PDB file of C-alpha atoms in Angstrom:
ATOM      1  CA  MET C   1     -29.700  68.313 -39.710  1.00 44.00           C
ATOM      2  CA  SER C   2     -29.147  69.659 -36.229  1.00 47.00           C
ATOM      3  CA  ASP C   3     -27.693  67.363 -33.609  1.00 49.00           C
ATOM      4  CA  TYR C   4     -30.930  67.700 -31.623  1.00 45.00           C
ATOM      5  CA  LEU C   5     -32.941  66.075 -34.416  1.00 48.00           C
ATOM      6  CA  ASP C   6     -30.636  63.038 -34.520  1.00 50.00           C
ATOM      7  CA  PRO C   7     -32.960  60.115 -33.617  1.00 52.00           C
ATOM      8  CA  ASN C   8     -30.260  58.766 -31.294  1.00 59.00           C
ATOM      9  CA  ASN C   9     -30.035  62.018 -29.316  1.00 70.00           C
ATOM     10  CA  GLU C  10     -30.921  61.227 -25.703  1.00 80.00           C
ATOM     11  CA  GLU C  11     -32.451  64.656 -25.130  1.00 83.00           C
ATOM     12  CA  LEU C  12     -34.693  64.243 -28.177  1.00 81.00           C
ATOM     13  CA  LEU C  13     -35.760  60.782 -27.021  1.00 87.00           C
ATOM     14  CA  LYS C  14     -36.476  62.060 -23.513  1.00 90.00           C
ATOM     15  CA  ASP C  15     -38.602  64.863 -24.982  1.00 90.00           C
ATOM     16  CA  PHE C  16     -40.326  62.420 -27.316  1.00 93.00           C
ATOM     17  CA  PHE C  17     -41.298  60.029 -24.509  1.00 94.00           C
ATOM     18  CA  ALA C  18     -42.608  62.885 -22.342  1.00 95.00           C
ATOM     19  CA  GLU C  19     -44.669  64.232 -25.249  1.00 95.00           C
ATOM     20  CA  ALA C  20     -45.845  60.737 -26.215  1.00 96.00           C
ATOM     21  CA  GLN C  21     -47.098  60.121 -22.672  1.00 96.00           C
ATOM     22  CA  ALA C  22     -49.085  63.360 -22.774  1.00 96.00           C
ATOM     23  CA  GLN C  23     -50.577  62.428 -26.159  1.00 96.00           C
ATOM     24  CA  VAL C  24     -51.544  58.938 -24.938  1.00 97.00           C
ATOM     25  CA  GLU C  25     -53.309  60.495 -21.943  1.00 97.00           C
ATOM     26  CA  THR C  26     -55.181  62.837 -24.298  1.00 96.00           C
ATOM     27  CA  LEU C  27     -56.118  59.867 -26.491  1.00 96.00           C
ATOM     28  CA  GLU C  28     -57.492  57.918 -23.534  1.00 96.00           C
ATOM     29  CA  GLN C  29     -59.419  60.791 -22.012  1.00 97.00           C
ATOM     30  CA  SER C  30     -60.910  61.883 -25.326  1.00 96.00           C
ATOM     31  CA  VAL C  31     -61.929  58.358 -26.370  1.00 96.00           C
ATOM     32  CA  LEU C  32     -63.753  58.008 -23.042  1.00 96.00           C
ATOM     33  CA  VAL C  33     -65.517  61.323 -23.683  1.00 97.00           C
ATOM     34  CA  LEU C  34     -66.453  60.070 -27.153  1.00 95.00           C
ATOM     35  CA  GLU C  35     -67.742  56.799 -25.701  1.00 96.00           C
ATOM     36  CA  ASN C  36     -70.205  58.746 -23.535  1.00 96.00           C
ATOM     37  CA  ASP C  37     -70.998  61.352 -26.203  1.00 96.00           C
ATOM     38  CA  PRO C  38     -70.523  59.873 -29.714  1.00 94.00           C
ATOM     39  CA  GLY C  39     -71.395  63.164 -31.385  1.00 92.00           C
ATOM     40  CA  ASN C  40     -68.732  65.168 -29.552  1.00 95.00           C
ATOM     41  CA  ARG C  41     -66.751  66.798 -32.386  1.00 93.00           C
ATOM     42  CA  ASP C  42     -64.270  68.376 -29.967  1.00 95.00           C
ATOM     43  CA  ALA C  43     -63.315  64.943 -28.636  1.00 95.00           C
ATOM     44  CA  VAL C  44     -62.835  63.628 -32.186  1.00 94.00           C
ATOM     45  CA  ASP C  45     -60.630  66.609 -33.011  1.00 94.00           C
ATOM     46  CA  GLU C  46     -58.587  66.103 -29.824  1.00 95.00           C
ATOM     47  CA  ILE C  47     -58.074  62.410 -30.591  1.00 94.00           C
ATOM     48  CA  PHE C  48     -57.053  63.221 -34.153  1.00 94.00           C
ATOM     49  CA  ARG C  49     -54.564  65.897 -33.037  1.00 95.00           C
ATOM     50  CA  ALA C  50     -53.046  63.606 -30.413  1.00 96.00           C
ATOM     51  CA  ALA C  51     -52.648  60.760 -32.909  1.00 96.00           C
ATOM     52  CA  HIS C  52     -51.207  63.136 -35.508  1.00 96.00           C
ATOM     53  CA  THR C  53     -48.691  64.579 -33.040  1.00 96.00           C
ATOM     54  CA  LEU C  54     -47.701  61.117 -31.832  1.00 97.00           C
ATOM     55  CA  LYS C  55     -47.271  59.880 -35.410  1.00 96.00           C
ATOM     56  CA  GLY C  56     -45.044  62.803 -36.322  1.00 95.00           C
ATOM     57  CA  GLY C  57     -42.917  62.478 -33.213  1.00 94.00           C
ATOM     58  CA  ALA C  58     -42.480  58.745 -33.751  1.00 95.00           C
ATOM     59  CA  ALA C  59     -41.398  59.339 -37.338  1.00 93.00           C
ATOM     60  CA  THR C  60     -38.886  61.961 -36.174  1.00 89.00           C
ATOM     61  CA  VAL C  61     -37.202  59.495 -33.826  1.00 91.00           C
ATOM     62  CA  GLU C  62     -37.457  56.715 -36.434  1.00 91.00           C
ATOM     63  CA  MET C  63     -39.907  54.542 -34.496  1.00 94.00           C
ATOM     64  CA  THR C  64     -41.407  53.301 -37.726  1.00 95.00           C
ATOM     65  CA  GLU C  65     -43.710  50.671 -36.236  1.00 96.00           C
ATOM     66  CA  LEU C  66     -45.331  53.305 -34.001  1.00 97.00           C
ATOM     67  CA  ALA C  67     -45.546  55.912 -36.761  1.00 97.00           C
ATOM     68  CA  GLN C  68     -47.159  53.461 -39.198  1.00 97.00           C
ATOM     69  CA  PHE C  69     -49.657  52.107 -36.687  1.00 97.00           C
ATOM     70  CA  THR C  70     -50.610  55.563 -35.451  1.00 97.00           C
ATOM     71  CA  HIS C  71     -51.042  56.667 -39.071  1.00 96.00           C
ATOM     72  CA  LEU C  72     -53.704  53.967 -39.483  1.00 96.00           C
ATOM     73  CA  VAL C  73     -55.448  55.176 -36.307  1.00 96.00           C
ATOM     74  CA  GLU C  74     -55.264  58.725 -37.657  1.00 94.00           C
ATOM     75  CA  ASP C  75     -56.863  57.610 -40.946  1.00 94.00           C
ATOM     76  CA  VAL C  76     -59.794  56.091 -39.043  1.00 95.00           C
ATOM     77  CA  LEU C  77     -60.185  59.297 -37.047  1.00 93.00           C
ATOM     78  CA  ASP C  78     -60.133  61.303 -40.253  1.00 92.00           C
ATOM     79  CA  GLY C  79     -63.027  59.124 -41.450  1.00 92.00           C
ATOM     80  CA  ILE C  80     -64.977  60.078 -38.337  1.00 92.00           C
ATOM     81  CA  ARG C  81     -64.173  63.767 -38.839  1.00 91.00           C
ATOM     82  CA  SER C  82     -65.379  63.629 -42.435  1.00 90.00           C
ATOM     83  CA  GLY C  83     -68.582  61.798 -41.499  1.00 88.00           C
ATOM     84  CA  LYS C  84     -67.604  58.625 -43.373  1.00 89.00           C
ATOM     85  CA  ALA C  85     -67.276  56.512 -40.224  1.00 88.00           C
ATOM     86  CA  ALA C  86     -69.772  56.387 -37.391  1.00 88.00           C
ATOM     87  CA  VAL C  87     -68.851  56.273 -33.721  1.00 93.00           C
ATOM     88  CA  GLY C  88     -70.251  53.210 -32.034  1.00 94.00           C
ATOM     89  CA  GLU C  89     -69.283  50.570 -29.501  1.00 95.00           C
ATOM     90  CA  ALA C  90     -67.152  48.598 -31.977  1.00 95.00           C
ATOM     91  CA  LEU C  91     -65.170  51.670 -32.980  1.00 95.00           C
ATOM     92  CA  ILE C  92     -64.607  52.716 -29.364  1.00 96.00           C
ATOM     93  CA  ASP C  93     -63.396  49.183 -28.573  1.00 97.00           C
ATOM     94  CA  VAL C  94     -60.902  49.213 -31.434  1.00 97.00           C
ATOM     95  CA  LEU C  95     -59.655  52.688 -30.463  1.00 97.00           C
ATOM     96  CA  LEU C  96     -59.107  51.566 -26.862  1.00 97.00           C
ATOM     97  CA  ALA C  97     -57.288  48.439 -28.076  1.00 98.00           C
ATOM     98  CA  SER C  98     -55.190  50.681 -30.319  1.00 98.00           C
ATOM     99  CA  ILE C  99     -54.212  52.865 -27.370  1.00 98.00           C
ATOM    100  CA  ASP C 100     -53.123  49.738 -25.476  1.00 98.00           C
ATOM    101  CA  THR C 101     -50.977  48.760 -28.461  1.00 98.00           C
ATOM    102  CA  ILE C 102     -49.478  52.251 -28.695  1.00 98.00           C
ATOM    103  CA  LYS C 103     -48.580  52.011 -24.986  1.00 98.00           C
ATOM    104  CA  ALA C 104     -46.958  48.618 -25.563  1.00 98.00           C
ATOM    105  CA  MET C 105     -44.978  50.024 -28.501  1.00 97.00           C
ATOM    106  CA  LEU C 106     -43.772  52.929 -26.364  1.00 97.00           C
ATOM    107  CA  ASP C 107     -42.912  50.609 -23.465  1.00 96.00           C
ATOM    108  CA  ALA C 108     -40.884  48.374 -25.766  1.00 95.00           C
ATOM    109  CA  ARG C 109     -38.925  51.329 -27.137  1.00 93.00           C
ATOM    110  CA  ALA C 110     -38.399  52.788 -23.660  1.00 91.00           C
ATOM    111  CA  GLY C 111     -36.982  49.397 -22.685  1.00 91.00           C
ATOM    112  CA  GLY C 112     -34.558  49.423 -25.598  1.00 89.00           C
ATOM    113  CA  SER C 113     -36.364  47.022 -27.923  1.00 92.00           C
ATOM    114  CA  VAL C 114     -38.829  47.171 -30.775  1.00 93.00           C
ATOM    115  CA  PHE C 115     -42.457  46.019 -30.469  1.00 96.00           C
ATOM    116  CA  ARG C 116     -42.773  42.856 -32.567  1.00 94.00           C
ATOM    117  CA  GLU C 117     -46.136  41.372 -31.589  1.00 96.00           C
ATOM    118  CA  ASP C 118     -48.490  40.357 -34.364  1.00 97.00           C
ATOM    119  CA  ILE C 119     -51.200  43.009 -34.459  1.00 97.00           C
ATOM    120  CA  GLN C 120     -52.552  42.242 -37.914  1.00 97.00           C
ATOM    121  CA  GLY C 121     -55.972  41.437 -36.441  1.00 97.00           C
ATOM    122  CA  LEU C 122     -56.123  44.870 -34.819  1.00 98.00           C
ATOM    123  CA  ARG C 123     -54.913  46.520 -38.019  1.00 97.00           C
ATOM    124  CA  ASP C 124     -57.672  44.706 -39.917  1.00 97.00           C
ATOM    125  CA  ARG C 125     -60.278  45.831 -37.382  1.00 96.00           C
ATOM    126  CA  LEU C 126     -59.086  49.432 -37.726  1.00 96.00           C
ATOM    127  CA  ALA C 127     -59.065  49.203 -41.517  1.00 95.00           C
ATOM    128  CA  SER C 128     -62.654  47.964 -41.482  1.00 94.00           C
ATOM    129  CA  PHE C 129     -63.657  51.472 -40.354  1.00 92.00           C
ATOM    130  CA  LEU C 130     -61.858  53.213 -43.207  1.00 90.00           C
ATOM    131  CA  PRO C 131     -64.026  54.632 -45.961  1.00 76.00           C
ATOM    132  CA  ALA C 132     -63.845  52.557 -49.119  1.00 70.00           C
ATOM    133  CA  ALA C 133     -61.413  53.841 -51.710  1.00 52.00           C
ATOM    134  CA  PRO C 134     -62.903  54.866 -55.073  1.00 48.00           C
ATOM    135  CA  GLY C 135     -63.586  51.739 -57.058  1.00 41.00           C
ATOM    136  CA  LYS C 136     -63.439  49.555 -53.955  1.00 42.00           C
ATOM    137  CA  ALA C 137     -66.585  47.911 -52.629  1.00 41.00           C
ATOM    138  CA  GLU C 138     -67.919  49.115 -49.284  1.00 42.00           C
ATOM    139  CA  PRO C 139     -67.336  46.660 -46.411  1.00 43.00           C
ATOM    140  CA  PRO C 140     -70.420  44.696 -45.325  1.00 39.00           C
TER     141      PRO C 140
END
């Protein structure tokens, strides 16, 4: 592995935080577009790409909590892209809450700590928008 890809490399971390900030801004802007135009496929694709990029970057710098949480957000977005989840007020609310949590995770890491708040309720809300797995009952 190159020295640059070492998760403790300050240059890599600096690049990661700059990229993460750009992806969070894209997430916010695109969710607001989606709120006003629920059928906007371009906004869904932008949100998905931003979440995917953020997830990959977080995994590269071993920010596991961020990578795992963003993976769940990405799964929900994939459900929207595939037509298995509908965009509505509840989904927009959970996406905005997820962005706030992503920001808090990034702030914690930028401050030298790890985000440790209990977000199981938010995870459950996100998971409620996931398509049911084969053999699993659809949520009410």
